[in-house]
Amino acid sequence: MRPSGRKLDEMRAVSVEVGFTKHAEGSALIKMGDTHVLCTATIEDRVPPFIKGSGLGWVTAEYGMLPRATNTRMRREAASGKQGGRTVEIQRLIGRSLRAGVDRVALGERQITVDCDVLQADGGTRCASITGGWIALRLAVNKLMKAGDVITDPLVDPVAAISCGIYAGQPVLDLDYPEDSEAGVDGNFIMTGSKKLIEVQMSAEGSTYSRDQMNQLMDLAEKGVSELVAVQKEVTA
Amino acid sequence: MRPSGRKLDEMRAVSVEVGFTKHAEGSALIKMGDTHVLCTATIEDRVPPFIKGSGLGWVTAEYGMLPRATNTRMRREAASGKQGGRTVEIQRLIGRSLRAGVDRVALGERQITVDCDVLQADGGTRCASITGGWIALRLAVNKLMKAGDVITDPLVDPVAAISCGIYAGQPVLDLDYPEDSEAGVDGNFIMTGSKKLIEVQMSAEGSTYSRDQMNQLMDLAEKGVSELVAVQKEVTA
Amino acid sequence: MRPSGRKLDEMRAVSVEVGFTKHAEGSALIKMGDTHVLCTATIEDRVPPFIKGSGLGWVTAEYGMLPRATNTRMRREAASGKQGGRTVEIQRLIGRSLRAGVDRVALGERQITVDCDVLQADGGTRCASITGGWIALRLAVNKLMKAGDVITDPLVDPVAAISCGIYAGQPVLDLDYPEDSEAGVDGNFIMTGSKKLIEVQMSAEGSTYSRDQMNQLMDLAEKGVSELVAVQKEVTA
Amino acid sequence: MRPSGRKLDEMRAVSVEVGFTKHAEGSALIKMGDTHVLCTATIEDRVPPFIKGSGLGWVTAEYGMLPRATNTRMRREAASGKQGGRTVEIQRLIGRSLRAGVDRVALGERQITVDCDVLQADGGTRCASITGGWIALRLAVNKLMKAGDVITDPLVDPVAAISCGIYAGQPVLDLDYPEDSEAGVDGNFIMTGSKKLIEVQMSAEGSTYSRDQMNQLMDLAEKGVSELVAVQKEVTA
Amino acid sequence: MRPSGRKLDEMRAVSVEVGFTKHAEGSALIKMGDTHVLCTATIEDRVPPFIKGSGLGWVTAEYGMLPRATNTRMRREAASGKQGGRTVEIQRLIGRSLRAGVDRVALGERQITVDCDVLQADGGTRCASITGGWIALRLAVNKLMKAGDVITDPLVDPVAAISCGIYAGQPVLDLDYPEDSEAGVDGNFIMTGSKKLIEVQMSAEGSTYSRDQMNQLMDLAEKGVSELVAVQKEVTA
Amino acid sequence: MRPSGRKLDEMRAVSVEVGFTKHAEGSALIKMGDTHVLCTATIEDRVPPFIKGSGLGWVTAEYGMLPRATNTRMRREAASGKQGGRTVEIQRLIGRSLRAGVDRVALGERQITVDCDVLQADGGTRCASITGGWIALRLAVNKLMKAGDVITDPLVDPVAAISCGIYAGQPVLDLDYPEDSEAGVDGNFIMTGSKKLIEVQMSAEGSTYSRDQMNQLMDLAEKGVSELVAVQKEVTA
């Protein structure tokens, strides 16, 4: 039995409010249950030095969490003078994942920065950031296309992410915080709308898992991503 | 004529959503027109070293702005490795202002940290932070009193803040960003519900002002703060 | 009764030694009683990026305090790896204040950096820095004019600053440290020689004040600034 | 055809020099082809604050690369003032992986820090660090057991890691740098001697992969880890 | 011929103003020609962790230079976020040198921090800091002895320092900046009043020197230190 | 009697493995007894800004120590966010010393960075770094000459370094760690193959020394450097 009463393969309620903030070229507040992440996409004409003049575009991401997004207040990273290891890991993952769905030639030599800021956390913030970040990216690219700055759609296959894990001996979909903090094994599965894999990270803390278990979680993840991609399409239609 | 069409002494529409996030002891999303600030209050049993054992409480504040809260994306402070001078100034001001309304003996030896994070900016973020921060503080203290942890109400007089300035030669109330960026003179006025002054900061950039002008802005500010205090009372009733 | 025996509207003895160091284009050691600040002005041909090519000049300031300028030794900011919030606030105030007296077109596209380093502190260091900083700036600009690099005097109205506060229930001029550490309300008043206001910062810590009190302090400040501007003129004549 | 002429499922030559440095409780220089990593294990009686008094032990890791371990010199992280995102990710992975093979109750309340410093890099440094780090850990724990400080062996199942990827359309084992820099998909597989999975990280940069491909790489990884565990046993026998 | 017209073995004019600032337990402004260093000594009852409980005292030093102490303005170290390599080297040298003249048992378990801040630089700032730092230390220790907190004088032999170098092929005493910037070889000689050596640092930049030359500079240094120790005694008598 | 049983003027066994790593233009692992330092030389076509366009070359050095190179583990400098004062001092010394043997005109406008990383420490790491660093530099320059990029050999006189000190009242050559930690006086002597002096640093901690003692150590150092230069020649022949 899951603490939330959900079925093993049941995701939390998902809702998305697009255009949550007005300045960004794309913005969305995604809620996966009590995990709320504000995602914004910013278009800039400059690209990082290593691709200057290549004609290729770039998509990158930054991640943050408000100090009291969590149950007890965490120290503000800006005040402590650096981003923690967890933050760095997550924002690299978000950027890498989003880029997998992007045709960088079609995007042209410009950069889109996706900021994912967690307003409230209840497990699964990195997956919500990827799923919501894609929505913000989609909205921003729509603007570029509407303005004629980009002709061929550079977003070739939608990207979404979901966590799965082994909780109380059972494979479960979309861990919330109470599950996440007790699961010995959990994974993040990032896929495209056509079920291609982008990144799988499955790790055990103080435990191990079998290939069978891995395959069970993969099955759950495919189900979850399908549902998320449907939401993405609906809210950006 | 103001860009927004407002009258000289007309504040932007104010709305407050209390309980915007669930973990904090007090939380509120305050909107002053297009300026949106999420304020949370966190109660902790420890106090800063300099008052340990004194029996006195402490109220402090931190301030941040999401990178794309503004028209062009600003660098994330956590990524650049330090809080900018403007951020430091603002969070010191918020803390000082809120403390002026607090009876630290009645609060008892505990600390309340008020985090003010700007989700969307359109001028006047520090004033919105103070006004909204007081609401979060009020909600958190209500919990302490309900639980019997605090007997006498330590919040002796509500604190609110508003900016005024001289725009196109006219004194105006509650500058939005288009006004703020052109005003040669502007000020922040922090007062209590009983019209006592806590802090006045009035500065000219590449300009000066007279005592008469200062008095005109003070009059406007008193009007604005009265209205804000009414809102504070209504949403925390 | 003031600890120093001064009258309510009596400033501390002011003395200025111009040319205290030889390398800077302008330098002055200003003493306001036991508060001693070494101010130097450095002229450079470059300007900050945001005004490059505009033809406008820039005046900026930095502030520091020697570790043992105070009664107990403070940690050296260079050793602790960053400037504290108080330092950042003060140097931004100094720069903003000095710029209010400068015609940046007449200055031409060059930058003058005013360094204010407190050798000994006894209250009022930010005001002494502004008043002394203006003297260093005046001396540096004199050199530019003598050399024919600048034709029209860019220093249009001298800038000086003084603190006032409410001590033992009485409005007093030019707080020294013993007064400053006990005053519930104090303010810094930055004005020009022609009594125009540049910046007023009046704040209460754990207290409040009325508009009447504010006006009394303004009256005192006008008296103080007049005397300081007279000193500035005398030593730079 | 692989650049090195190796077969698709052929690992690079592995050699280990145990006791490479004399001060550490355990040390080993592991060479996987031209990737050379010096691993040392340090035993300390203190544990991190979050497990103080729990009776549990802790294993953690740090990772570094000498500036000229690579083909072009990289900036020294100590000189640039922080560890890069890649470094942070890797050392967290090493620590997590090693802990999966450790019975922290049997270890007792002490910490073992495994330092992995890359002297020469040619792809696969994180996997070499985990495999070599386990050897250093094994040697250090042997000392504890010999001294009677630890009774039950806390190292319950050896941990090793290998990378696999899709190179020129083919699944290959143990990518070297020329392969790694061209592979669109690669993964790191961390397993125990009994083929239990600890962590799988499989990611595509600007590409995607199928579940079939994932399974092919898993098969290769199992073969590689078996060989590595055999080496670990041999050199620590 | 030296640029200053001084003889080869002639030191610059030395003057010392003791008690230059009022808060420090000992303070002195030392001028060696146009090199002016403000030295203060601060007594604290705490000692560094590594000698806590040992009964031994500690003397340490910090060094800084005002941004415009030099001919062109240098970046303020507090603003750049760290002390430069040169600063670190110098302050370690000052501390080590002063400690050589101190009986740490007689001092008792307390720490004296000597701050040396260069107000104006014209070569030889580290030597002036040592010589002036000893004076501040002497004055501070005198207070301890007068108060009966220390019985046996812990300052066993005065410490002073002078630079010598080879300028235009000639060994010269007490290099000023024009000499220093052209000398291929220069050294700093730190000795006690009884001509015992504490530290010799003699280095060539893009050049070398012989043992004969080294001995000539040693002779000059002994002369210089004798004169400096005489000044130290006179001003602290 | 020395702890190692060596004679007073006996150096530790020296061995050098050239080409220890494959990427660097020059590399050598130097062992002086149990002190092992990996030195690599990297050639780059860019030079520091201050000599751009001058036609002159530059040689610089960086120094590091692996965390467990020492008897107890030291904190990793990259993790603590800055290089310690000792590290900064040492790497400046290495760079300065090596440059003294280089004809920067003959080198041409390129930079060679010598990285010295201590794998195992037992005293004398800075001297081993200089001696071994020269070897790496020699190997790198050989490549430049072989390729015809440099015509005249820019390495005019080999540079080597050795420490000497007063241990148990006796002057001894090449202090190991047990001696170094007890010697009241020690020095580092950097010389060329033709016995010219580059840098002498002789310091006493809590002690002093006489000119006679200084001369005895100089004699020992000359002997040691002769032997080291012979090794350098042999391994780079």
GROMACS .gro file of C-alpha atoms in nm, chain F residues 123-205:
model
   83
 1308GLY     CA    1   5.985   1.648   0.322
 1309GLY     CA    2   6.149   1.861   0.057
 1310THR     CA    3   5.861   1.863  -0.190
 1311ARG     CA    4   5.931   2.211  -0.321
 1312CYS     CA    5   6.294   2.130  -0.395
 1313ALA     CA    6   6.200   1.804  -0.565
 1314SER     CA    7   5.945   1.996  -0.767
 1315ILE     CA    8   6.204   2.242  -0.893
 1316THR     CA    9   6.457   1.973  -0.976
 1317GLY     CA   10   6.200   1.748  -1.141
 1318GLY     CA   11   6.024   2.042  -1.302
 1319TRP     CA   12   6.347   2.136  -1.478
 1320ILE     CA   13   6.361   1.785  -1.624
 1321ALA     CA   14   6.007   1.809  -1.760
 1322LEU     CA   15   6.090   2.151  -1.899
 1323ARG     CA   16   6.408   2.016  -2.062
 1324LEU     CA   17   6.211   1.735  -2.229
 1325ALA     CA   18   5.945   1.974  -2.357
 1326VAL     CA   19   6.202   2.214  -2.497
 1327ASN     CA   20   6.380   1.926  -2.664
 1328LYS     CA   21   6.059   1.861  -2.857
 1329LEU     CA   22   6.037   2.223  -2.963
 1330MET     CA   23   6.395   2.212  -3.087
 1331LYS     CA   24   6.353   1.881  -3.264
 1332ALA     CA   25   6.049   2.023  -3.443
 1333GLY     CA   26   6.248   2.329  -3.540
 1334ASP     CA   27   6.010   2.560  -3.357
 1335VAL     CA   28   6.298   2.685  -3.147
 1336ILE     CA   29   6.650   2.724  -3.287
 1337THR     CA   30   6.874   2.839  -3.003
 1338ASP     CA   31   6.843   2.636  -2.686
 1339PRO     CA   32   6.658   2.860  -2.437
 1340LEU     CA   33   6.767   2.652  -2.138
 1341VAL     CA   34   7.095   2.819  -2.059
 1342ASP     CA   35   7.191   2.665  -1.727
 1343PRO     CA   36   7.014   2.378  -1.544
 1344VAL     CA   37   6.827   2.464  -1.227
 1345ALA     CA   38   6.807   2.241  -0.921
 1346ALA     CA   39   6.715   2.286  -0.556
 1347ILE     CA   40   6.791   2.124  -0.226
 1348SER     CA   41   6.698   2.189   0.134
 1349CYS     CA   42   6.944   2.203   0.422
 1350GLY     CA   43   6.888   2.272   0.785
 1351ILE     CA   44   7.019   2.255   1.135
 1352TYR     CA   45   6.902   1.934   1.296
 1353ALA     CA   46   7.003   1.839   1.646
 1354GLY     CA   47   7.262   2.116   1.632
 1355GLN     CA   48   7.423   1.985   1.314
 1356PRO     CA   49   7.405   2.117   0.958
 1357VAL     CA   50   7.246   1.846   0.742
 1358LEU     CA   51   7.175   1.804   0.373
 1359ASP     CA   52   6.832   1.718   0.228
 1360LEU     CA   53   6.596   1.707   0.524
 1361ASP     CA   54   6.335   1.435   0.528
 1362TYR     CA   55   6.007   1.485   0.710
 1363PRO     CA   56   6.116   1.363   1.055
 1364GLU     CA   57   6.412   1.604   1.038
 1365ASP     CA   58   6.215   1.888   0.885
 1366SER     CA   59   5.950   1.880   1.155
 1367GLU     CA   60   6.211   1.920   1.429
 1368ALA     CA   61   6.468   2.150   1.266
 1369GLY     CA   62   6.453   2.502   1.408
 1370VAL     CA   63   6.629   2.639   1.102
 1371ASP     CA   64   6.595   2.528   0.746
 1372GLY     CA   65   6.653   2.666   0.405
 1373ASN     CA   66   6.589   2.605   0.041
 1374PHE     CA   67   6.876   2.669  -0.196
 1375ILE     CA   68   6.809   2.703  -0.565
 1376MET     CA   69   7.113   2.715  -0.791
 1377THR     CA   70   7.223   2.656  -1.144
 1378GLY     CA   71   7.456   2.388  -1.272
 1379SER     CA   72   7.737   2.645  -1.270
 1380LYS     CA   73   7.677   2.713  -0.898
 1381LYS     CA   74   7.521   3.052  -0.948
 1382LEU     CA   75   7.255   3.135  -0.690
 1383ILE     CA   76   6.895   3.189  -0.795
 1384GLU     CA   77   6.716   3.197  -0.466
 1385VAL     CA   78   6.805   3.140  -0.105
 1386GLN     CA   79   6.530   3.117   0.155
 1387MET     CA   80   6.656   3.044   0.500
 1388SER     CA   81   6.423   3.078   0.789
 1389ALA     CA   82   6.404   3.003   1.156
 1390GLU     CA   83   6.079   2.926   1.330
   0.00000   0.00000   0.00000
